[in-house]
Amino acid sequence: MLLAAAYDWLRALHILSVIAWMAGLLYLPRLYVYHAMAEPGGEFDRTVKDQERRLLKLIMNPAMIASWIFGLLLIWSNAERAGGWSIFLDWAWIAKFVLISVMTGVHHLYAIRFKHFQAGTNDWPHRRYRILNEVPFVLAILIVLIAVVALK
C-alpha cells in the first residue's frame, strides 16, 4: 500500500536516475575514443583519466544502482496495483528485464575498460570504442519501444 502511494515519486526518481545512467553510458565510450588516441602519461591522458573516474564513480555507478532500486520498487508497486506478480510473466516484461540486464553488462564492460585505461594497459583501438558507443543507444531504443508499445 505504501509503494502504491509513493508511485509517482518512485517513477520520477526512476526516470531521473535512468537519464543520468544513460548519459554516462553514452558519454564514457566517447571519452575512451579520445583516450585511446592520447599519448600515455601526457597531460591529456591524465585529464581524461580524471574525467572518466568522475563520470564512472560519481555519476554512472550511483545512477545505475538507483535505476535498479527504483525500477524494482516500481515493479513491486505495479504488482500490488495489478493484483499479483503474474503480470510480469508476459514476454514484454521478460524482454525488458533481459535488455536492462544487458545494459548493466555493458556498464560493467565499461568499468573493466576503465581499469585498463587507469593502469595504462588499454589494448583496444579507438574504433572499437566508437562501435561500443552505439550499444546503449540501441538497447535504450528497444527498451523504450517495449515499454511504450507492449507494456501499457
mmCIF file with all atom_site columns, C-alpha atoms in Angstrom:
data_model
loop_
_atom_site.group_PDB
_atom_site.id
_atom_site.type_symbol
_atom_site.label_atom_id
_atom_site.label_alt_id
_atom_site.label_comp_id
_atom_site.label_asym_id
_atom_site.label_entity_id
_atom_site.label_seq_id
_atom_site.pdbx_PDB_ins_code
_atom_site.Cartn_x
_atom_site.Cartn_y
_atom_site.Cartn_z
_atom_site.occupancy
_atom_site.B_iso_or_equiv
_atom_site.pdbx_formal_charge
_atom_site.auth_seq_id
_atom_site.auth_comp_id
_atom_site.auth_asym_id
_atom_site.auth_atom_id
_atom_site.pdbx_PDB_model_num
ATOM 1   C CA . MET A 1 1   ? 0.000  0.000   0.000   1.00 0.00 ? 1   MET A CA 1
ATOM 2   C CA . LEU A 1 2   ? 2.843  2.363   0.848   1.00 0.00 ? 2   LEU A CA 1
ATOM 3   C CA . LEU A 1 3   ? 4.526  1.766   -2.523  1.00 0.00 ? 3   LEU A CA 1
ATOM 4   C CA . ALA A 1 4   ? 1.284  2.495   -4.358  1.00 0.00 ? 4   ALA A CA 1
ATOM 5   C CA . ALA A 1 5   ? 1.017  5.830   -2.539  1.00 0.00 ? 5   ALA A CA 1
ATOM 6   C CA . ALA A 1 6   ? 4.600  6.714   -3.493  1.00 0.00 ? 6   ALA A CA 1
ATOM 7   C CA . TYR A 1 7   ? 4.235  5.501   -7.101  1.00 0.00 ? 7   TYR A CA 1
ATOM 8   C CA . ASP A 1 8   ? 4.554  8.933   -8.746  1.00 0.00 ? 8   ASP A CA 1
ATOM 9   C CA . TRP A 1 9   ? 7.654  9.761   -6.702  1.00 0.00 ? 9   TRP A CA 1
ATOM 10  C CA . LEU A 1 10  ? 9.207  6.404   -7.499  1.00 0.00 ? 10  LEU A CA 1
ATOM 11  C CA . ARG A 1 11  ? 8.510  6.873   -11.179 1.00 0.00 ? 11  ARG A CA 1
ATOM 12  C CA . ALA A 1 12  ? 10.006 10.385  -11.185 1.00 0.00 ? 12  ALA A CA 1
ATOM 13  C CA . LEU A 1 13  ? 13.134 9.274   -9.323  1.00 0.00 ? 13  LEU A CA 1
ATOM 14  C CA . HIS A 1 14  ? 13.466 6.277   -11.632 1.00 0.00 ? 14  HIS A CA 1
ATOM 15  C CA . ILE A 1 15  ? 13.274 8.456   -14.743 1.00 0.00 ? 15  ILE A CA 1
ATOM 16  C CA . LEU A 1 16  ? 15.890 10.864  -13.359 1.00 0.00 ? 16  LEU A CA 1
ATOM 17  C CA . SER A 1 17  ? 18.283 8.064   -12.436 1.00 0.00 ? 17  SER A CA 1
ATOM 18  C CA . VAL A 1 18  ? 17.858 6.374   -15.826 1.00 0.00 ? 18  VAL A CA 1
ATOM 19  C CA . ILE A 1 19  ? 18.594 9.671   -17.598 1.00 0.00 ? 19  ILE A CA 1
ATOM 20  C CA . ALA A 1 20  ? 21.809 10.121  -15.597 1.00 0.00 ? 20  ALA A CA 1
ATOM 21  C CA . TRP A 1 21  ? 22.821 6.495   -16.191 1.00 0.00 ? 21  TRP A CA 1
ATOM 22  C CA . MET A 1 22  ? 22.136 6.703   -19.932 1.00 0.00 ? 22  MET A CA 1
ATOM 23  C CA . ALA A 1 23  ? 24.030 9.978   -20.234 1.00 0.00 ? 23  ALA A CA 1
ATOM 24  C CA . GLY A 1 24  ? 27.074 8.283   -18.732 1.00 0.00 ? 24  GLY A CA 1
ATOM 25  C CA . LEU A 1 25  ? 26.660 5.155   -20.860 1.00 0.00 ? 25  LEU A CA 1
ATOM 26  C CA . LEU A 1 26  ? 26.603 7.320   -23.966 1.00 0.00 ? 26  LEU A CA 1
ATOM 27  C CA . TYR A 1 27  ? 29.427 9.666   -22.956 1.00 0.00 ? 27  TYR A CA 1
ATOM 28  C CA . LEU A 1 28  ? 32.017 7.380   -21.342 1.00 0.00 ? 28  LEU A CA 1
ATOM 29  C CA . PRO A 1 29  ? 32.881 5.457   -24.527 1.00 0.00 ? 29  PRO A CA 1
ATOM 30  C CA . ARG A 1 30  ? 33.368 8.802   -26.301 1.00 0.00 ? 30  ARG A CA 1
ATOM 31  C CA . LEU A 1 31  ? 35.970 9.639   -23.670 1.00 0.00 ? 31  LEU A CA 1
ATOM 32  C CA . TYR A 1 32  ? 37.515 6.231   -24.326 1.00 0.00 ? 32  TYR A CA 1
ATOM 33  C CA . VAL A 1 33  ? 37.753 7.040   -28.046 1.00 0.00 ? 33  VAL A CA 1
ATOM 34  C CA . TYR A 1 34  ? 39.799 10.148  -27.277 1.00 0.00 ? 34  TYR A CA 1
ATOM 35  C CA . HIS A 1 35  ? 41.754 8.427   -24.547 1.00 0.00 ? 35  HIS A CA 1
ATOM 36  C CA . ALA A 1 36  ? 42.727 5.546   -26.835 1.00 0.00 ? 36  ALA A CA 1
ATOM 37  C CA . MET A 1 37  ? 44.384 8.099   -29.123 1.00 0.00 ? 37  MET A CA 1
ATOM 38  C CA . ALA A 1 38  ? 46.125 10.022  -26.298 1.00 0.00 ? 38  ALA A CA 1
ATOM 39  C CA . GLU A 1 39  ? 49.831 9.879   -25.577 1.00 0.00 ? 39  GLU A CA 1
ATOM 40  C CA . PRO A 1 40  ? 50.305 7.689   -22.468 1.00 0.00 ? 40  PRO A CA 1
ATOM 41  C CA . GLY A 1 41  ? 51.483 9.672   -19.461 1.00 0.00 ? 41  GLY A CA 1
ATOM 42  C CA . GLY A 1 42  ? 50.787 13.028  -21.082 1.00 0.00 ? 42  GLY A CA 1
ATOM 43  C CA . GLU A 1 43  ? 48.659 15.885  -19.802 1.00 0.00 ? 43  GLU A CA 1
ATOM 44  C CA . PHE A 1 44  ? 45.650 14.852  -21.924 1.00 0.00 ? 44  PHE A CA 1
ATOM 45  C CA . ASP A 1 45  ? 45.960 11.267  -20.674 1.00 0.00 ? 45  ASP A CA 1
ATOM 46  C CA . ARG A 1 46  ? 45.823 12.459  -17.053 1.00 0.00 ? 46  ARG A CA 1
ATOM 47  C CA . THR A 1 47  ? 42.911 14.803  -17.742 1.00 0.00 ? 47  THR A CA 1
ATOM 48  C CA . VAL A 1 48  ? 40.831 12.130  -19.458 1.00 0.00 ? 48  VAL A CA 1
ATOM 49  C CA . LYS A 1 49  ? 41.585 9.608   -16.707 1.00 0.00 ? 49  LYS A CA 1
ATOM 50  C CA . ASP A 1 50  ? 40.226 12.079  -14.168 1.00 0.00 ? 50  ASP A CA 1
ATOM 51  C CA . GLN A 1 51  ? 37.099 12.744  -16.258 1.00 0.00 ? 51  GLN A CA 1
ATOM 52  C CA . GLU A 1 52  ? 36.487 9.012   -16.702 1.00 0.00 ? 52  GLU A CA 1
ATOM 53  C CA . ARG A 1 53  ? 36.889 8.369   -12.989 1.00 0.00 ? 53  ARG A CA 1
ATOM 54  C CA . ARG A 1 54  ? 34.455 11.129  -12.035 1.00 0.00 ? 54  ARG A CA 1
ATOM 55  C CA . LEU A 1 55  ? 31.897 10.071  -14.616 1.00 0.00 ? 55  LEU A CA 1
ATOM 56  C CA . LEU A 1 56  ? 32.003 6.385   -13.693 1.00 0.00 ? 56  LEU A CA 1
ATOM 57  C CA . LYS A 1 57  ? 32.352 6.631   -9.919  1.00 0.00 ? 57  LYS A CA 1
ATOM 58  C CA . LEU A 1 58  ? 30.324 9.756   -9.140  1.00 0.00 ? 58  LEU A CA 1
ATOM 59  C CA . ILE A 1 59  ? 27.555 9.646   -11.760 1.00 0.00 ? 59  ILE A CA 1
ATOM 60  C CA . MET A 1 60  ? 27.189 6.333   -13.561 1.00 0.00 ? 60  MET A CA 1
ATOM 61  C CA . ASN A 1 61  ? 27.585 3.860   -10.695 1.00 0.00 ? 61  ASN A CA 1
ATOM 62  C CA . PRO A 1 62  ? 25.165 5.661   -8.339  1.00 0.00 ? 62  PRO A CA 1
ATOM 63  C CA . ALA A 1 63  ? 22.712 6.233   -11.205 1.00 0.00 ? 63  ALA A CA 1
ATOM 64  C CA . MET A 1 64  ? 22.787 2.560   -12.209 1.00 0.00 ? 64  MET A CA 1
ATOM 65  C CA . ILE A 1 65  ? 22.167 1.442   -8.620  1.00 0.00 ? 65  ILE A CA 1
ATOM 66  C CA . ALA A 1 66  ? 19.368 3.985   -8.201  1.00 0.00 ? 66  ALA A CA 1
ATOM 67  C CA . SER A 1 67  ? 17.818 2.913   -11.530 1.00 0.00 ? 67  SER A CA 1
ATOM 68  C CA . TRP A 1 68  ? 17.726 -0.697  -10.399 1.00 0.00 ? 68  TRP A CA 1
ATOM 69  C CA . ILE A 1 69  ? 16.374 0.128   -6.929  1.00 0.00 ? 69  ILE A CA 1
ATOM 70  C CA . PHE A 1 70  ? 13.643 2.473   -8.151  1.00 0.00 ? 70  PHE A CA 1
ATOM 71  C CA . GLY A 1 71  ? 12.832 0.162   -11.061 1.00 0.00 ? 71  GLY A CA 1
ATOM 72  C CA . LEU A 1 72  ? 12.421 -2.848  -8.783  1.00 0.00 ? 72  LEU A CA 1
ATOM 73  C CA . LEU A 1 73  ? 10.280 -0.810  -6.386  1.00 0.00 ? 73  LEU A CA 1
ATOM 74  C CA . LEU A 1 74  ? 8.110  0.221   -9.350  1.00 0.00 ? 74  LEU A CA 1
ATOM 75  C CA . ILE A 1 75  ? 7.745  -3.438  -10.328 1.00 0.00 ? 75  ILE A CA 1
ATOM 76  C CA . TRP A 1 76  ? 6.690  -4.277  -6.793  1.00 0.00 ? 76  TRP A CA 1
ATOM 77  C CA . SER A 1 77  ? 4.261  -1.354  -6.781  1.00 0.00 ? 77  SER A CA 1
ATOM 78  C CA . ASN A 1 78  ? 2.807  -2.417  -10.136 1.00 0.00 ? 78  ASN A CA 1
ATOM 79  C CA . ALA A 1 79  ? 2.320  -5.949  -8.844  1.00 0.00 ? 79  ALA A CA 1
ATOM 80  C CA . GLU A 1 80  ? 0.388  -4.571  -5.884  1.00 0.00 ? 80  GLU A CA 1
ATOM 81  C CA . ARG A 1 81  ? -1.734 -2.351  -8.129  1.00 0.00 ? 81  ARG A CA 1
ATOM 82  C CA . ALA A 1 82  ? -2.401 -5.080  -10.708 1.00 0.00 ? 82  ALA A CA 1
ATOM 83  C CA . GLY A 1 83  ? -3.283 -7.684  -8.111  1.00 0.00 ? 83  GLY A CA 1
ATOM 84  C CA . GLY A 1 84  ? -0.360 -10.078 -8.477  1.00 0.00 ? 84  GLY A CA 1
ATOM 85  C CA . TRP A 1 85  ? 3.028  -10.948 -9.878  1.00 0.00 ? 85  TRP A CA 1
ATOM 86  C CA . SER A 1 86  ? 1.690  -12.924 -12.816 1.00 0.00 ? 86  SER A CA 1
ATOM 87  C CA . ILE A 1 87  ? 1.641  -9.781  -14.978 1.00 0.00 ? 87  ILE A CA 1
ATOM 88  C CA . PHE A 1 88  ? 5.447  -9.996  -15.114 1.00 0.00 ? 88  PHE A CA 1
ATOM 89  C CA . LEU A 1 89  ? 5.393  -13.343 -16.874 1.00 0.00 ? 89  LEU A CA 1
ATOM 90  C CA . ASP A 1 90  ? 4.430  -11.594 -20.110 1.00 0.00 ? 90  ASP A CA 1
ATOM 91  C CA . TRP A 1 91  ? 7.045  -11.720 -22.897 1.00 0.00 ? 91  TRP A CA 1
ATOM 92  C CA . ALA A 1 92  ? 7.428  -7.929  -22.896 1.00 0.00 ? 92  ALA A CA 1
ATOM 93  C CA . TRP A 1 93  ? 8.350  -7.738  -19.215 1.00 0.00 ? 93  TRP A CA 1
ATOM 94  C CA . ILE A 1 94  ? 10.842 -10.566 -19.632 1.00 0.00 ? 94  ILE A CA 1
ATOM 95  C CA . ALA A 1 95  ? 12.358 -8.929  -22.732 1.00 0.00 ? 95  ALA A CA 1
ATOM 96  C CA . LYS A 1 96  ? 12.620 -5.582  -20.945 1.00 0.00 ? 96  LYS A CA 1
ATOM 97  C CA . PHE A 1 97  ? 14.337 -7.198  -17.962 1.00 0.00 ? 97  PHE A CA 1
ATOM 98  C CA . VAL A 1 98  ? 16.776 -9.042  -20.248 1.00 0.00 ? 98  VAL A CA 1
ATOM 99  C CA . LEU A 1 99  ? 17.641 -5.845  -22.150 1.00 0.00 ? 99  LEU A CA 1
ATOM 100 C CA . ILE A 1 100 ? 18.172 -3.914  -18.911 1.00 0.00 ? 100 ILE A CA 1
ATOM 101 C CA . SER A 1 101 ? 20.413 -6.735  -17.707 1.00 0.00 ? 101 SER A CA 1
ATOM 102 C CA . VAL A 1 102 ? 22.411 -6.466  -20.954 1.00 0.00 ? 102 VAL A CA 1
ATOM 103 C CA . MET A 1 103 ? 22.661 -2.702  -20.370 1.00 0.00 ? 103 MET A CA 1
ATOM 104 C CA . THR A 1 104 ? 24.042 -3.426  -16.901 1.00 0.00 ? 104 THR A CA 1
ATOM 105 C CA . GLY A 1 105 ? 26.548 -5.813  -18.500 1.00 0.00 ? 105 GLY A CA 1
ATOM 106 C CA . VAL A 1 106 ? 27.655 -3.043  -20.875 1.00 0.00 ? 106 VAL A CA 1
ATOM 107 C CA . HIS A 1 107 ? 28.120 -0.778  -17.851 1.00 0.00 ? 107 HIS A CA 1
ATOM 108 C CA . HIS A 1 108 ? 30.372 -3.397  -16.259 1.00 0.00 ? 108 HIS A CA 1
ATOM 109 C CA . LEU A 1 109 ? 32.317 -3.781  -19.513 1.00 0.00 ? 109 LEU A CA 1
ATOM 110 C CA . TYR A 1 110 ? 32.922 -0.022  -19.429 1.00 0.00 ? 110 TYR A CA 1
ATOM 111 C CA . ALA A 1 111 ? 34.145 -0.372  -15.837 1.00 0.00 ? 111 ALA A CA 1
ATOM 112 C CA . ILE A 1 112 ? 36.585 -3.100  -16.901 1.00 0.00 ? 112 ILE A CA 1
ATOM 113 C CA . ARG A 1 113 ? 37.878 -0.912  -19.727 1.00 0.00 ? 113 ARG A CA 1
ATOM 114 C CA . PHE A 1 114 ? 38.179 1.955   -17.215 1.00 0.00 ? 114 PHE A CA 1
ATOM 115 C CA . LYS A 1 115 ? 40.538 -0.186  -15.141 1.00 0.00 ? 115 LYS A CA 1
ATOM 116 C CA . HIS A 1 116 ? 42.648 -0.871  -18.238 1.00 0.00 ? 116 HIS A CA 1
ATOM 117 C CA . PHE A 1 117 ? 42.933 2.836   -19.001 1.00 0.00 ? 117 PHE A CA 1
ATOM 118 C CA . GLN A 1 118 ? 43.791 3.655   -15.382 1.00 0.00 ? 118 GLN A CA 1
ATOM 119 C CA . ALA A 1 119 ? 46.532 1.005   -15.404 1.00 0.00 ? 119 ALA A CA 1
ATOM 120 C CA . GLY A 1 120 ? 47.840 2.131   -18.798 1.00 0.00 ? 120 GLY A CA 1
ATOM 121 C CA . THR A 1 121 ? 47.087 -1.271  -20.337 1.00 0.00 ? 121 THR A CA 1
ATOM 122 C CA . ASN A 1 122 ? 44.375 -0.368  -22.849 1.00 0.00 ? 122 ASN A CA 1
ATOM 123 C CA . ASP A 1 123 ? 44.730 -2.734  -25.787 1.00 0.00 ? 123 ASP A CA 1
ATOM 124 C CA . TRP A 1 124 ? 41.591 -1.763  -27.717 1.00 0.00 ? 124 TRP A CA 1
ATOM 125 C CA . PRO A 1 125 ? 41.721 0.614   -30.684 1.00 0.00 ? 125 PRO A CA 1
ATOM 126 C CA . HIS A 1 126 ? 39.600 3.760   -30.695 1.00 0.00 ? 126 HIS A CA 1
ATOM 127 C CA . ARG A 1 127 ? 37.360 2.279   -33.422 1.00 0.00 ? 127 ARG A CA 1
ATOM 128 C CA . ARG A 1 128 ? 36.146 -0.445  -31.065 1.00 0.00 ? 128 ARG A CA 1
ATOM 129 C CA . TYR A 1 129 ? 35.036 2.229   -28.591 1.00 0.00 ? 129 TYR A CA 1
ATOM 130 C CA . ARG A 1 130 ? 33.207 4.059   -31.379 1.00 0.00 ? 130 ARG A CA 1
ATOM 131 C CA . ILE A 1 131 ? 31.215 0.894   -32.089 1.00 0.00 ? 131 ILE A CA 1
ATOM 132 C CA . LEU A 1 132 ? 30.688 0.186   -28.389 1.00 0.00 ? 132 LEU A CA 1
ATOM 133 C CA . ASN A 1 133 ? 29.300 3.704   -28.035 1.00 0.00 ? 133 ASN A CA 1
ATOM 134 C CA . GLU A 1 134 ? 26.222 2.698   -30.069 1.00 0.00 ? 134 GLU A CA 1
ATOM 135 C CA . VAL A 1 135 ? 25.228 -0.323  -27.946 1.00 0.00 ? 135 VAL A CA 1
ATOM 136 C CA . PRO A 1 136 ? 23.491 1.545   -25.072 1.00 0.00 ? 136 PRO A CA 1
ATOM 137 C CA . PHE A 1 137 ? 21.593 3.703   -27.558 1.00 0.00 ? 137 PHE A CA 1
ATOM 138 C CA . VAL A 1 138 ? 20.238 0.665   -29.420 1.00 0.00 ? 138 VAL A CA 1
ATOM 139 C CA . LEU A 1 139 ? 19.342 -1.033  -26.126 1.00 0.00 ? 139 LEU A CA 1
ATOM 140 C CA . ALA A 1 140 ? 17.569 2.117   -24.920 1.00 0.00 ? 140 ALA A CA 1
ATOM 141 C CA . ILE A 1 141 ? 15.526 2.299   -28.130 1.00 0.00 ? 141 ILE A CA 1
ATOM 142 C CA . LEU A 1 142 ? 14.440 -1.329  -27.723 1.00 0.00 ? 142 LEU A CA 1
ATOM 143 C CA . ILE A 1 143 ? 13.592 -0.873  -24.033 1.00 0.00 ? 143 ILE A CA 1
ATOM 144 C CA . VAL A 1 144 ? 11.533 2.253   -24.705 1.00 0.00 ? 144 VAL A CA 1
ATOM 145 C CA . LEU A 1 145 ? 9.699  0.613   -27.619 1.00 0.00 ? 145 LEU A CA 1
ATOM 146 C CA . ILE A 1 146 ? 8.782  -2.362  -25.460 1.00 0.00 ? 146 ILE A CA 1
ATOM 147 C CA . ALA A 1 147 ? 7.741  -0.126  -22.559 1.00 0.00 ? 147 ALA A CA 1
ATOM 148 C CA . VAL A 1 148 ? 5.595  2.168   -24.689 1.00 0.00 ? 148 VAL A CA 1
ATOM 149 C CA . VAL A 1 149 ? 4.082  -0.280  -27.169 1.00 0.00 ? 149 VAL A CA 1
ATOM 150 C CA . ALA A 1 150 ? 3.818  -3.601  -25.330 1.00 0.00 ? 150 ALA A CA 1
ATOM 151 C CA . LEU A 1 151 ? 3.582  -2.566  -21.676 1.00 0.00 ? 151 LEU A CA 1
ATOM 152 C CA . LYS A 1 152 ? 0.508  -0.365  -21.474 1.00 0.00 ? 152 LYS A CA 1
#
